[in-house]
Tab-separated table of C-alpha atoms in Angstrom:
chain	number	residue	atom	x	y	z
N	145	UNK	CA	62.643	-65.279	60.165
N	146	UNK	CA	63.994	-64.646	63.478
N	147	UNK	CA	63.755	-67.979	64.585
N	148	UNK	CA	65.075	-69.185	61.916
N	149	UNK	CA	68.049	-67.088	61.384
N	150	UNK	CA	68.718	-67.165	65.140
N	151	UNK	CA	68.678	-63.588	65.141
N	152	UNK	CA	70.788	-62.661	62.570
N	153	UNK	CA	70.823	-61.851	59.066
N	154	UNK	CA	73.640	-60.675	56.968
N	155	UNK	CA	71.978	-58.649	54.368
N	156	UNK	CA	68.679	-56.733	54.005
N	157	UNK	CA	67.804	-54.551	50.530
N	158	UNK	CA	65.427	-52.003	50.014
N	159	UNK	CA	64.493	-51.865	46.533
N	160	UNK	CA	63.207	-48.718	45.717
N	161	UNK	CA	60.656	-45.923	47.820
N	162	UNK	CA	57.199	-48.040	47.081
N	163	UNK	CA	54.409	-48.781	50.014
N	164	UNK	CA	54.440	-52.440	49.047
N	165	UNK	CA	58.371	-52.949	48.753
N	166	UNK	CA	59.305	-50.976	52.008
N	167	UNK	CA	55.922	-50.687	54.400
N	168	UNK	CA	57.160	-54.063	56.844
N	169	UNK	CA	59.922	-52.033	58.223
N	170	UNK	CA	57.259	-49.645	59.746
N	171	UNK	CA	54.789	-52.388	60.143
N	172	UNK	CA	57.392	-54.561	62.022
N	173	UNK	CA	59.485	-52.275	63.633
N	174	UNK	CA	59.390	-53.829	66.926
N	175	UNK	CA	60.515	-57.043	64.909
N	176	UNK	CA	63.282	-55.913	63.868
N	177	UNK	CA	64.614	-54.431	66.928
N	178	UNK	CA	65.224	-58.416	68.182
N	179	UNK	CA	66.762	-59.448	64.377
N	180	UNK	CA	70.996	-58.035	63.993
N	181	UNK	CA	71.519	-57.248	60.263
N	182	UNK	CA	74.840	-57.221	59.415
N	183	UNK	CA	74.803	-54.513	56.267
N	184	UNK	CA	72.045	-52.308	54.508
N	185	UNK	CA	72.115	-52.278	50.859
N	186	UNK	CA	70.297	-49.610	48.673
N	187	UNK	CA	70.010	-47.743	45.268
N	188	UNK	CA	72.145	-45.047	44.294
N	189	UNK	CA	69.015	-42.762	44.030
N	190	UNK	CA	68.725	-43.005	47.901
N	191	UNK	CA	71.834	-41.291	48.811
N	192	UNK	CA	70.937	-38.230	50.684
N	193	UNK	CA	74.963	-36.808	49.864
N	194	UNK	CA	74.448	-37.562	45.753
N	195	UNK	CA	73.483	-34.470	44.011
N	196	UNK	CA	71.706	-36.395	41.361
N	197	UNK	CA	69.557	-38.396	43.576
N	198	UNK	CA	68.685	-35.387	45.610
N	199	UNK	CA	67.536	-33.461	42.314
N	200	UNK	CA	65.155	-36.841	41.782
N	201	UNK	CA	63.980	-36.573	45.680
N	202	UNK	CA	62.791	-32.839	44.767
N	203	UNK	CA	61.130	-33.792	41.413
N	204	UNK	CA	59.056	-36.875	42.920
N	205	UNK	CA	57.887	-35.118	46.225
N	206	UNK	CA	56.287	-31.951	44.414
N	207	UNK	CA	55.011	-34.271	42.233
N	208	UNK	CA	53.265	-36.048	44.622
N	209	UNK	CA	52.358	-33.097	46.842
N	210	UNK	CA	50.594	-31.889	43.128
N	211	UNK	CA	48.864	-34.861	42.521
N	212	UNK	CA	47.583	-35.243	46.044
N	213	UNK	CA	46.279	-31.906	45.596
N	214	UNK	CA	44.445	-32.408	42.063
N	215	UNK	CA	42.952	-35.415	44.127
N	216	UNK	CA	41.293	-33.468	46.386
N	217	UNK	CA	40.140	-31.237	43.189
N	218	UNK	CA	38.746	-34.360	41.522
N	219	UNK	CA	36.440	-34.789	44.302
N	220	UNK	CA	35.417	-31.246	44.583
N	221	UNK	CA	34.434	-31.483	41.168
N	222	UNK	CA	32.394	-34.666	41.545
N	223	UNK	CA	35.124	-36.465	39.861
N	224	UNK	CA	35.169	-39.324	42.906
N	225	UNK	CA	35.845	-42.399	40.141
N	226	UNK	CA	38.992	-40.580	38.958
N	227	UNK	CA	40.196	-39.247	42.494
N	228	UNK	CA	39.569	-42.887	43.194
N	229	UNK	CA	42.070	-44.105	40.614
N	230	UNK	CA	44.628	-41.491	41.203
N	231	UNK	CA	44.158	-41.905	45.503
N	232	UNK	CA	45.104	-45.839	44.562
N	233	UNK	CA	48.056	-45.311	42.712
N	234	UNK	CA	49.417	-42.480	45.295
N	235	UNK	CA	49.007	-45.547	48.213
N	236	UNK	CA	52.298	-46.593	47.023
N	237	UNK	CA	54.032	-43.762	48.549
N	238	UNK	CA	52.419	-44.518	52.174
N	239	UNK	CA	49.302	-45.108	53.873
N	240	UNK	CA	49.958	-45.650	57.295
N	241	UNK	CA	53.344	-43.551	57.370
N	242	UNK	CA	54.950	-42.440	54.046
N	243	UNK	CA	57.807	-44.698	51.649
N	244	UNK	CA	60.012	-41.935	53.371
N	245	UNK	CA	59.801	-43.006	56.995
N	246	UNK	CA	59.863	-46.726	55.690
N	247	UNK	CA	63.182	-45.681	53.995
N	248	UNK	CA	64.649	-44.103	57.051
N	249	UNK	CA	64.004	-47.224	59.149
N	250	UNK	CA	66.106	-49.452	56.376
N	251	UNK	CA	68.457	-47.004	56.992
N	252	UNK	CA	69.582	-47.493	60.624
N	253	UNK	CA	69.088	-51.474	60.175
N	254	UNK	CA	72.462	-51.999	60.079
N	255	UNK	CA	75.434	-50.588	62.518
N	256	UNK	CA	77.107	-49.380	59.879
N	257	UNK	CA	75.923	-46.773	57.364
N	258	UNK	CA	74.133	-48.593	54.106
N	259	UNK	CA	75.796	-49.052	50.709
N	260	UNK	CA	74.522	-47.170	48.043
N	261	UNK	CA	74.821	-49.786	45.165
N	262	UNK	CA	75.856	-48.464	41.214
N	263	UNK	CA	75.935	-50.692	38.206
N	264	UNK	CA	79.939	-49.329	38.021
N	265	UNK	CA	80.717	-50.670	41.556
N	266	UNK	CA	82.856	-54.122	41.209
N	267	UNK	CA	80.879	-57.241	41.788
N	268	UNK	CA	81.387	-58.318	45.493
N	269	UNK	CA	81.789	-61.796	46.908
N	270	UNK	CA	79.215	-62.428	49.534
N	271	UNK	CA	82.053	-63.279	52.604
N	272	UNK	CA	81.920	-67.342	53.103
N	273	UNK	CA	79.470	-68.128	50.236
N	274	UNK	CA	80.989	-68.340	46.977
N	275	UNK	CA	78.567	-66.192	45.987
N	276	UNK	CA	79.155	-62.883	43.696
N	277	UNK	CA	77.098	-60.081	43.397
N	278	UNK	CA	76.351	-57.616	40.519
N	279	UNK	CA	74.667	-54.795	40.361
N	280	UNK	CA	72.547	-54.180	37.415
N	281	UNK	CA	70.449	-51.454	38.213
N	282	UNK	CA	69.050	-48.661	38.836
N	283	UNK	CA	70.995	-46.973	35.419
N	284	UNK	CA	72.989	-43.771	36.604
N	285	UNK	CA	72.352	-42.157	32.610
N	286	UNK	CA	69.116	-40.199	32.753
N	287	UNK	CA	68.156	-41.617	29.407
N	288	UNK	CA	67.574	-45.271	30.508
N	289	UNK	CA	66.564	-43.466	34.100
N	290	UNK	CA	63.588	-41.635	32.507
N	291	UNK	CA	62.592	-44.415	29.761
N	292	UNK	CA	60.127	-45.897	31.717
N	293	UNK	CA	57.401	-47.199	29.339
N	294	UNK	CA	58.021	-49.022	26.121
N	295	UNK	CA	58.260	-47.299	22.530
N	296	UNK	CA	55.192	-47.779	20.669
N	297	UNK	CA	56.321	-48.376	17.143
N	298	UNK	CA	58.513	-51.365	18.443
N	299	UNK	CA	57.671	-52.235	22.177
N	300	UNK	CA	60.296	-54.034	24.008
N	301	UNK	CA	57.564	-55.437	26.221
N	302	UNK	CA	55.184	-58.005	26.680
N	303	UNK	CA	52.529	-55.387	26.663
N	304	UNK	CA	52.243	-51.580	25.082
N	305	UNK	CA	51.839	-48.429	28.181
N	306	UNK	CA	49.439	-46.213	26.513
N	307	UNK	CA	50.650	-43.242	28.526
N	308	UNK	CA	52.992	-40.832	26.669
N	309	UNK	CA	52.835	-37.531	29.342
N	310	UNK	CA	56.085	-35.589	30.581
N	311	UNK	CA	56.222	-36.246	34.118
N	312	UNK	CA	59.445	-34.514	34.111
N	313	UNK	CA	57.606	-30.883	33.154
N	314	UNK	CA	55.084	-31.578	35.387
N	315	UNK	CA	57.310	-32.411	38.311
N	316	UNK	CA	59.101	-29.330	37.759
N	317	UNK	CA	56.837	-26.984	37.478
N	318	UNK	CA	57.482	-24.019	40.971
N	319	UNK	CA	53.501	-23.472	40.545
N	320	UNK	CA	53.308	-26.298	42.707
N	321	UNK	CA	49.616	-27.498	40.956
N	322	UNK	CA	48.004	-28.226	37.664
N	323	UNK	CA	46.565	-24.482	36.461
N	324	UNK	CA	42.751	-24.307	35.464
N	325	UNK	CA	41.610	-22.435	32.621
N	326	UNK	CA	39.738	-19.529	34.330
N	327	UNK	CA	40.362	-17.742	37.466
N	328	UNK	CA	39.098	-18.477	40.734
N	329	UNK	CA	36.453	-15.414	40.651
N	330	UNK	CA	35.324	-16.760	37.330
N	331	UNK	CA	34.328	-20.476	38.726
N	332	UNK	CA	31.345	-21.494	39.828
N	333	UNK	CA	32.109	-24.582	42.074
N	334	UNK	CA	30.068	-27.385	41.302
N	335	UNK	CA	28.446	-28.584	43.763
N	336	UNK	CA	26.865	-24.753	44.054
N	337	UNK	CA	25.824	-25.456	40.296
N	338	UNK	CA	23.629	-28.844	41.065
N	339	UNK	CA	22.231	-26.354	44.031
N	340	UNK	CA	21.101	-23.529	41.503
N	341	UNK	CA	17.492	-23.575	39.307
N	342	UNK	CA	19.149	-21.864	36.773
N	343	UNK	CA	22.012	-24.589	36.048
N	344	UNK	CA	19.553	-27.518	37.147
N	345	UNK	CA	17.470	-26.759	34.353
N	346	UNK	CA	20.365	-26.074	31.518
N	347	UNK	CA	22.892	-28.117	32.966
N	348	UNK	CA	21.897	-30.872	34.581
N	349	UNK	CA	18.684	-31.585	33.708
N	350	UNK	CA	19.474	-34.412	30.816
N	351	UNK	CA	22.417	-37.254	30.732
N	352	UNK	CA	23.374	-35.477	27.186
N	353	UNK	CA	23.239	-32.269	28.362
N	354	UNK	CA	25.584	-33.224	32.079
N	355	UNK	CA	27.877	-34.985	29.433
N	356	UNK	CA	28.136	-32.302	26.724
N	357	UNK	CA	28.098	-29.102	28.577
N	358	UNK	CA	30.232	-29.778	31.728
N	359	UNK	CA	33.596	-28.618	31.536
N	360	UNK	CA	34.449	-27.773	35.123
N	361	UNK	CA	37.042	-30.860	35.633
N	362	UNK	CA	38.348	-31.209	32.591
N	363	UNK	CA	41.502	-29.305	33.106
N	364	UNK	CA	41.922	-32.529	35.726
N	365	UNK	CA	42.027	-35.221	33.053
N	366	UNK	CA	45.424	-36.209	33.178
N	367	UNK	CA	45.831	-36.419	36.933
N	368	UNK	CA	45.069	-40.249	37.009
N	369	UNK	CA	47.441	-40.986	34.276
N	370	UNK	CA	50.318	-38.699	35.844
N	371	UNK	CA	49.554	-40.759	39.213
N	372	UNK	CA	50.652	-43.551	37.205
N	373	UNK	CA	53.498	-42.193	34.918
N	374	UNK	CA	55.371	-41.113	38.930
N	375	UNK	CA	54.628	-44.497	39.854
N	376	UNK	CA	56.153	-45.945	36.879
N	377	UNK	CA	59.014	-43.388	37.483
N	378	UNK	CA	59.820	-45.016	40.682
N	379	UNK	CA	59.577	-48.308	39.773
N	380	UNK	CA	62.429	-47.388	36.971
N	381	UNK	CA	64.883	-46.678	39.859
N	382	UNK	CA	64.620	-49.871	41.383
N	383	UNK	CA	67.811	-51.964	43.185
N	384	UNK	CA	68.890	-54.826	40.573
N	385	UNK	CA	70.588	-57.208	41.841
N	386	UNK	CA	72.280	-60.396	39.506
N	387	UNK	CA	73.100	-63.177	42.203
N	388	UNK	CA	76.124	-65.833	40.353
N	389	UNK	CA	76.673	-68.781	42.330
N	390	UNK	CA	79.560	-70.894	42.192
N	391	UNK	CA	79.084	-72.423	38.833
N	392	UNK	CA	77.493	-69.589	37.003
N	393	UNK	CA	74.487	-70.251	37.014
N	394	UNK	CA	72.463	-66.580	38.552
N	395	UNK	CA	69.587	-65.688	40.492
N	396	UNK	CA	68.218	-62.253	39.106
N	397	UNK	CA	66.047	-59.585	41.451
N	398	UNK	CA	64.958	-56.860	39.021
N	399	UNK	CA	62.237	-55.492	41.676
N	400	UNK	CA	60.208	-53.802	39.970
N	401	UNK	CA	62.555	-52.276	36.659
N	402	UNK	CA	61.010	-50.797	33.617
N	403	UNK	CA	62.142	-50.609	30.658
N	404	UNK	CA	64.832	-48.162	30.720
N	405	UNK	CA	66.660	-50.116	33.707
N	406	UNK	CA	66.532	-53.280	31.750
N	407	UNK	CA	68.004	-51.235	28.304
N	408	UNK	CA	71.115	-50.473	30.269
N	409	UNK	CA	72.076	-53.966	31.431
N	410	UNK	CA	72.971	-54.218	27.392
N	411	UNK	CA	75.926	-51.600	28.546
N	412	UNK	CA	77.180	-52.900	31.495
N	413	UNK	CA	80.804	-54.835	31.432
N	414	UNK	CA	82.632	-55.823	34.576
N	415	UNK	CA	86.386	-57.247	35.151
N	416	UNK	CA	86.235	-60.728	36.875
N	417	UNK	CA	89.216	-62.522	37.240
N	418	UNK	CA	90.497	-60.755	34.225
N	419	UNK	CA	88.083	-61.325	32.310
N	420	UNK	CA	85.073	-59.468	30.751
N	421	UNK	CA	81.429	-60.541	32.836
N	422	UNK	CA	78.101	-58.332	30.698
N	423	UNK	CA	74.947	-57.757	31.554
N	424	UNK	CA	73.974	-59.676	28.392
N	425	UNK	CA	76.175	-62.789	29.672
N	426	UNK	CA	74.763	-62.527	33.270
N	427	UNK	CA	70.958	-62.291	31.107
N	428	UNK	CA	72.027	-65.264	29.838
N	429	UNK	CA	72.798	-67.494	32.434
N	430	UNK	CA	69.691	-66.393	34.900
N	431	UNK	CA	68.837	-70.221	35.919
N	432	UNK	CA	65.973	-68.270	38.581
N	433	UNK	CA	63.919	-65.365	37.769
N	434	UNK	CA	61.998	-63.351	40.096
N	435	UNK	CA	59.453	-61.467	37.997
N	436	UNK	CA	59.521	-57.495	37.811
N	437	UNK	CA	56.817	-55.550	39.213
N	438	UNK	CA	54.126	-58.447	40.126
N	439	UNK	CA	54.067	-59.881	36.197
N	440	UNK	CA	52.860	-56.365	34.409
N	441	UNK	CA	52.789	-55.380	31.227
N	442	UNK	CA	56.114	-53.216	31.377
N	443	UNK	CA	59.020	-54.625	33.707
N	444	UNK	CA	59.967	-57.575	31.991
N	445	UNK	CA	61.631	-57.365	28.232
N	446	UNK	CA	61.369	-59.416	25.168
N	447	UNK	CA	64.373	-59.543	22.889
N	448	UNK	CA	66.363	-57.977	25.917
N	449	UNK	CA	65.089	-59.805	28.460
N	450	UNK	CA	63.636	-63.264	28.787
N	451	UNK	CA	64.574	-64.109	25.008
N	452	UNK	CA	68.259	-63.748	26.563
N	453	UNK	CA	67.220	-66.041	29.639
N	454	UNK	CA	68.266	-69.545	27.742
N	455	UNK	CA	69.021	-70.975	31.536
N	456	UNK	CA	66.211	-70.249	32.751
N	457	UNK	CA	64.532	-73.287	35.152
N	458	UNK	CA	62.758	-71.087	37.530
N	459	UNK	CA	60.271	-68.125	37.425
N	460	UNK	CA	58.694	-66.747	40.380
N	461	UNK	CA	55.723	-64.471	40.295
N	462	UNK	CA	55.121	-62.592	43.300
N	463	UNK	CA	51.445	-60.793	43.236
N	464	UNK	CA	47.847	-61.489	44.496
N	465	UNK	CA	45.853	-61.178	41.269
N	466	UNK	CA	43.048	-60.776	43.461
N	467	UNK	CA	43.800	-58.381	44.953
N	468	UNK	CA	45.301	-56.589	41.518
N	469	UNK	CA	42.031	-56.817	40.382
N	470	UNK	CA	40.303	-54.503	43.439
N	471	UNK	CA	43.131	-51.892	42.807
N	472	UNK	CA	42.038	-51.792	38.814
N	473	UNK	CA	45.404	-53.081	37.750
N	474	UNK	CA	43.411	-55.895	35.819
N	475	UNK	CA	46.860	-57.142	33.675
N	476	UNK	CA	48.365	-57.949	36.370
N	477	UNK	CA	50.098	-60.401	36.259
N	478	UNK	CA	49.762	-60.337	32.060
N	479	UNK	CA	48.492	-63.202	30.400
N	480	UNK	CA	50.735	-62.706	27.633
N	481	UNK	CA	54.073	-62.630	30.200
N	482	UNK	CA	52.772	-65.699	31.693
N	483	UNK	CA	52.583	-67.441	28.656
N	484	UNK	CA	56.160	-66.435	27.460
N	485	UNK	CA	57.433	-67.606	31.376
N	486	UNK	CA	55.835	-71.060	30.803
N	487	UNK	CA	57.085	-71.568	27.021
N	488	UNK	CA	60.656	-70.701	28.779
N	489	UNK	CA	61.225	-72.000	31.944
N	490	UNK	CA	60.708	-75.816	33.370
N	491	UNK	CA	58.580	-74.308	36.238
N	492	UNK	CA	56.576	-71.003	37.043
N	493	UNK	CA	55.154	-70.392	40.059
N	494	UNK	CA	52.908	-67.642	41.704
N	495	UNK	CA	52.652	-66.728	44.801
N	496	UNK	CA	48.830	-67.089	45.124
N	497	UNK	CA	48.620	-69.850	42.911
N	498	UNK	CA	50.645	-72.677	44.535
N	499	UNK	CA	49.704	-75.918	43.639
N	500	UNK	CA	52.514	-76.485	41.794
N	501	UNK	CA	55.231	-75.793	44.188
N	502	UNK	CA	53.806	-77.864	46.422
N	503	UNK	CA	54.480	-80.871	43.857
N	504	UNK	CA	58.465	-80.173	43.179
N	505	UNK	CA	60.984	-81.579	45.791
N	506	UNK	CA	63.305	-77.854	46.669
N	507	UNK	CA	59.780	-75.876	47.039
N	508	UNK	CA	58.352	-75.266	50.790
N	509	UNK	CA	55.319	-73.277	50.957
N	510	UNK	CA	54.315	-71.459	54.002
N	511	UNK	CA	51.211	-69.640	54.683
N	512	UNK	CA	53.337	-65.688	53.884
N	513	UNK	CA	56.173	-67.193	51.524
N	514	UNK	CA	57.046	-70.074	48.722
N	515	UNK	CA	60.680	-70.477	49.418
N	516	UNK	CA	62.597	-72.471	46.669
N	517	UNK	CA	65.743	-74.281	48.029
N	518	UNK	CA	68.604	-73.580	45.349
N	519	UNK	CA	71.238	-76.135	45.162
């Protein structure tokens, strides 16, 4: 990038606080020292001075300070399968480092202090391009904000999120940890159980009996799933960006936006040149889409979504299903979303699947990127 950009980029945007969407700027710090980037753009839920997105700070890192905790628990309890799960989904938020630092290093990229993007802020023209930019999401009403996962009598999805927890009661709680049924001088830890003649013999002496009779973790159950409701969470406040070129046609980024992020676009009206620009308009002349969230089950919409798309040429999948697959997120990307891209656009293309880019004229693929030359 450096060499090819001489040095110099005009732009960089950090999506939203997620391991896979921010790590690089830790991982290539000394990179970026030799690359001059010319503004910083993020979400309105990273501004350190906006009292809303300072009250969503506080709710996500108890929650995650919790849920590293009932981790720990999980394994105490011989729960390793389920610690597993729940470990997995907390990688997002930093292994080497935490989403935090990552986010402070976007931070100072620039000379200037970043933008904080809202879906009311006017569309800008990028300076020498033509080029006009919208912002789309993430939604400033808490409704769309906290409507992460799709309704189950009428999904707006491409697939149906079988979790239906309050993450926002659990990230508020001030006890600071999931509560187990009996008090500490009641409990027996486990491992001292398996170590005992008594409880060998009537506990753990049969597979029925381990099944039926142990009760120890079960106050733990929904750990996993509230690993994966705050990841969801996060995803929702994902940087949207709508890219309209010269002759309307648009480029849309939605990151990795649920379902409540998408919902909003319906609302969104801006004043160009006088006249009225939607969310629905700019939905419907997307000529190039880059998939939400790797191709899951819940970040791209149906009858508010890609059934808007009637431009759409181009749909670009980033995700390693391979490596989807070791991390237990086995619908990603979804079969089902996949099928819809192809019926829709002339050409989709993932990013470990490549075969066909390699066939169409304005595609170059390189061993890290496909890059698709837009004219």
């Amino acid at each position: 990038m450096i060499a090819v950009t001489k040095g110099k980029v005009d732009l960089v945007v950090g999506t939203h606080e997620h391991w896979d969407h921010l790590s690089g700027f830790l991982q290539a710090a000394d990179d970026f020292k030799n690359l001059e980037v010319g503004a910083v753009w993020l979400g309105w839920t990273e501004d350190p001075d906006a009292p809303e997105a300072k009250a969503l700070q506080k709710q996500r890192s108890r929650a995650l300070a919790m849920l590293r905790n009932q981790a720990l628990k999980l394994r105490a309890a011989g729960r390793d399968a389920d610690a597993g799960l729940t470990d997995g989904v907390l990688s997002f938020f930093g292994i080497r480092g935490t989403t935090r630092d990552a986010l402070e290093a976007v931070r100072t990229l620039a000379a200037k202090p970043p933008r904080y993007c809202r879906p009311t802020d006017s569309p800008q023209l990028l300076p020498g391009t033509g080029v006009r930019t919208y912002v789309l999401g993430p939604p400033t009403d808490p409704k769309f904000l906290k409507k992460y996962a799709p309704s189950r009598r009428e999904p707006e999805t491409y697939g149906v999120d079988q979790l239906d927890l309050r993450l926002d009661e659990f990230g508020s709680s001030e006890e600071g940890d999931l509560r187990p049924p009996f008090d500490a001088k009641y409990v027996l830890p486990t491992v001292v159980a398996k170590a005992t003649p008594f409880f060998q013999t009537n506990y753990f002496g049969t597979e029925w009996l381990n099944h039926s009779r142990s009760i120890d973790g079960a106050w733990l159950d929904d750990t996993s799933a509230l690993a994966l409701q705050l990841d969801s969470a996060t995803n929702n406040t994902s940087l949207v960006l709508a890219f309209e070129l010269p002759g309307g046609d648009v480029l849309l980024f939605a990151a990795d936006a649920q379902v409540g992020n998408w919902l909003s676009w319906q609302e969104l009206s801006w004043s160009v040149d006088g006249q009225p620009r939607t969310g629905p308009d700019l939905l419907e002349s997307t000529r190039v889409y880059k998939v939400g969230h790797h191709g899951s089950h819940n970040a791209t919409l149906r009858e508010k979504g890609l059934d808007m798309m009637k431009a759409l040429e181009v749909a670009l999948i980033p995700v390693d299903k391979k490596m989807a697959e070791k991390k237990r997120w086995n619908r990603m990307p979804l079969d089902v979303l996949v099928d819809a891209l192809k019926a829709k656009a002339a050409h989709v293309v993932q990013s470990d699947e490549t075969a066909e880019a390699e066939d169409i004229a304005n595609f170059e693929v390189g061993r890290n990127f496909v890059e698709l030359t837009f004219v």
